[in-house]
Tab-separated table of C-alpha atoms and ligand atoms in Angstrom:
chain	number	residue	atom	x	y	z
A	2	MET	CA	-8.850	-6.404	17.101
A	3	HIS	CA	-5.843	-4.151	16.641
A	4	GLU	CA	-7.928	-0.975	16.346
A	5	LEU	CA	-9.680	-1.618	19.644
A	6	SER	CA	-6.457	-1.463	21.654
A	7	ILE	CA	-5.487	1.703	19.794
A	8	ALA	CA	-8.895	3.187	20.571
A	9	PHE	CA	-8.480	2.409	24.273
A	10	SER	CA	-5.034	4.063	24.288
A	11	LEU	CA	-6.446	7.106	22.544
A	12	VAL	CA	-9.312	7.410	24.986
A	13	GLN	CA	-6.927	7.143	27.909
A	14	LEU	CA	-4.619	9.768	26.440
A	15	ALA	CA	-7.534	12.065	25.640
A	16	ALA	CA	-8.985	11.708	29.133
A	17	GLU	CA	-5.613	12.590	30.690
A	18	THR	CA	-5.181	15.536	28.355
A	19	ALA	CA	-8.691	16.761	29.099
A	20	GLU	CA	-7.955	16.591	32.810
A	21	GLN	CA	-4.720	18.529	32.433
A	22	ASN	CA	-6.590	21.198	30.503
A	23	ASN	CA	-9.487	21.314	32.939
A	24	LEU	CA	-12.006	20.167	30.372
A	25	ASN	CA	-15.045	18.599	31.977
A	26	LYS	CA	-16.473	17.456	28.724
A	27	VAL	CA	-15.026	16.650	25.337
A	28	ASP	CA	-17.136	17.128	22.236
A	29	ALA	CA	-14.663	15.905	19.706
A	30	LEU	CA	-11.162	14.609	19.185
A	31	ARG	CA	-9.064	15.320	16.153
A	32	LEU	CA	-6.743	12.618	15.039
A	33	ARG	CA	-4.174	12.464	12.271
A	34	LEU	CA	-4.148	9.025	10.792
A	35	GLY	CA	-1.541	8.049	8.236
A	36	VAL	CA	-2.697	5.864	5.352
A	37	PHE	CA	0.270	3.647	6.123
A	38	SER	CA	-0.349	3.406	9.862
A	39	GLY	CA	-1.855	-0.041	9.529
A	40	VAL	CA	-5.106	1.191	11.069
A	41	VAL	CA	-8.406	0.896	9.248
A	42	LYS	CA	-10.281	4.139	9.687
A	43	GLU	CA	-13.748	2.587	9.857
A	44	ALA	CA	-12.610	-0.024	12.359
A	45	LEU	CA	-11.075	2.671	14.527
A	46	GLU	CA	-14.272	4.728	14.457
A	47	PHE	CA	-16.251	1.680	15.488
A	48	SER	CA	-13.761	0.803	18.229
A	49	PHE	CA	-13.755	4.366	19.498
A	50	ASP	CA	-17.447	4.153	20.328
A	51	ILE	CA	-16.803	0.990	22.330
A	52	ALA	CA	-13.743	2.409	24.084
A	53	THR	CA	-15.505	5.602	25.178
A	54	GLU	CA	-18.469	3.843	26.737
A	55	GLY	CA	-18.769	4.749	30.387
A	56	THR	CA	-15.895	7.249	30.232
A	57	MET	CA	-15.918	11.046	30.231
A	58	LEU	CA	-15.493	10.824	26.488
A	59	GLU	CA	-18.713	8.979	25.894
A	60	GLY	CA	-20.593	10.663	23.059
A	61	ALA	CA	-17.531	12.525	21.793
A	62	ARG	CA	-16.907	12.471	18.069
A	63	LEU	CA	-13.733	11.206	16.509
A	64	ILE	CA	-12.656	13.399	13.618
A	65	ILE	CA	-10.048	11.656	11.532
A	66	GLU	CA	-7.775	13.515	9.175
A	67	GLU	CA	-6.143	11.089	6.811
A	68	ILE	CA	-2.490	11.770	6.095
A	69	PRO	CA	-1.201	10.580	2.734
A	70	LEU	CA	2.077	8.813	2.375
A	71	LYS	CA	5.021	11.116	1.825
A	72	ILE	CA	8.376	9.701	0.868
A	73	PHE	CA	11.831	10.970	0.196
A	74	CYS	CA	13.556	9.698	-2.921
A	75	PRO	CA	17.344	9.644	-2.513
A	76	GLN	CA	17.762	9.410	-6.302
A	77	CYS	CA	15.816	12.589	-7.078
A	78	GLU	CA	16.612	14.115	-3.683
A	79	LYS	CA	13.001	15.179	-3.491
A	80	GLU	CA	9.883	14.558	-1.416
A	81	TYR	CA	6.783	13.097	-2.990
A	82	VAL	CA	3.245	12.454	-1.832
A	83	LEU	CA	2.080	9.112	-3.145
A	84	GLN	CA	-1.480	8.684	-4.366
A	85	ASN	CA	-1.224	4.934	-3.970
A	86	PRO	CA	0.723	3.924	-0.885
A	87	VAL	CA	1.638	0.508	-2.288
A	88	PRO	CA	4.171	-0.126	-3.678
A	89	ILE	CA	6.429	2.470	-2.092
A	90	LYS	CA	8.263	3.763	-5.112
A	91	CYS	CA	9.296	7.126	-6.387
A	92	PRO	CA	6.649	8.381	-8.856
A	93	GLU	CA	9.352	10.106	-10.895
A	94	CYS	CA	12.228	7.681	-11.239
A	95	ASN	CA	10.490	4.536	-9.961
A	96	SER	CA	13.202	3.624	-7.504
A	97	GLY	CA	12.271	2.092	-4.204
A	98	THR	CA	12.813	3.941	-0.958
A	99	ASP	CA	12.350	3.189	2.704
A	100	GLN	CA	12.380	6.824	3.707
A	101	ILE	CA	8.831	7.469	4.798
A	102	LEU	CA	8.387	11.024	6.004
A	103	GLU	CA	4.669	11.011	6.725
A	104	GLY	CA	1.821	8.573	6.565
A	105	LYS	CA	2.515	6.301	9.511
A	106	GLU	CA	1.248	8.535	12.277
A	107	ILE	CA	-1.563	7.934	14.703
A	108	GLU	CA	-1.580	11.256	16.445
A	109	LEU	CA	-4.137	12.849	18.674
A	110	TYR	CA	-3.675	16.554	18.106
A	111	GLU	CA	-6.712	18.395	19.345
A	112	LEU	CA	-9.453	18.056	21.896
A	113	ILE	CA	-12.550	20.126	21.405
A	114	GLY	CA	-14.187	20.780	24.708
A	115	GLY	CA	-17.782	21.588	25.359
A	116	GLY	CA	-20.348	22.031	28.072
M	15	ZN	ZN1	13.036	9.450	-7.598
């Protein structure tokens, strides 16, 4: 499962970050997850529990902030946030674009320590 390997990478990154910040315990992790990242949120949450087992992050919560898809339309020369990520088209002029500004990220951005 794709999400499981991502969860293991996240746990490793979080553990290293916690160490660098002298956190002995992590209560929660905040993650930005783009709707176009190819990751299923529920699957990642499930995988996270497996990946944290037996690590210093065991019992920590994964807080996922979903990032909508934001594109740039070269026709309108404007940025748009798409409500439906597929198909990737400008909601104004309907032209296709491959300029994705946001929505593909899988980004760990905060560790909340405790204990
Ligand atoms: Zn447009």
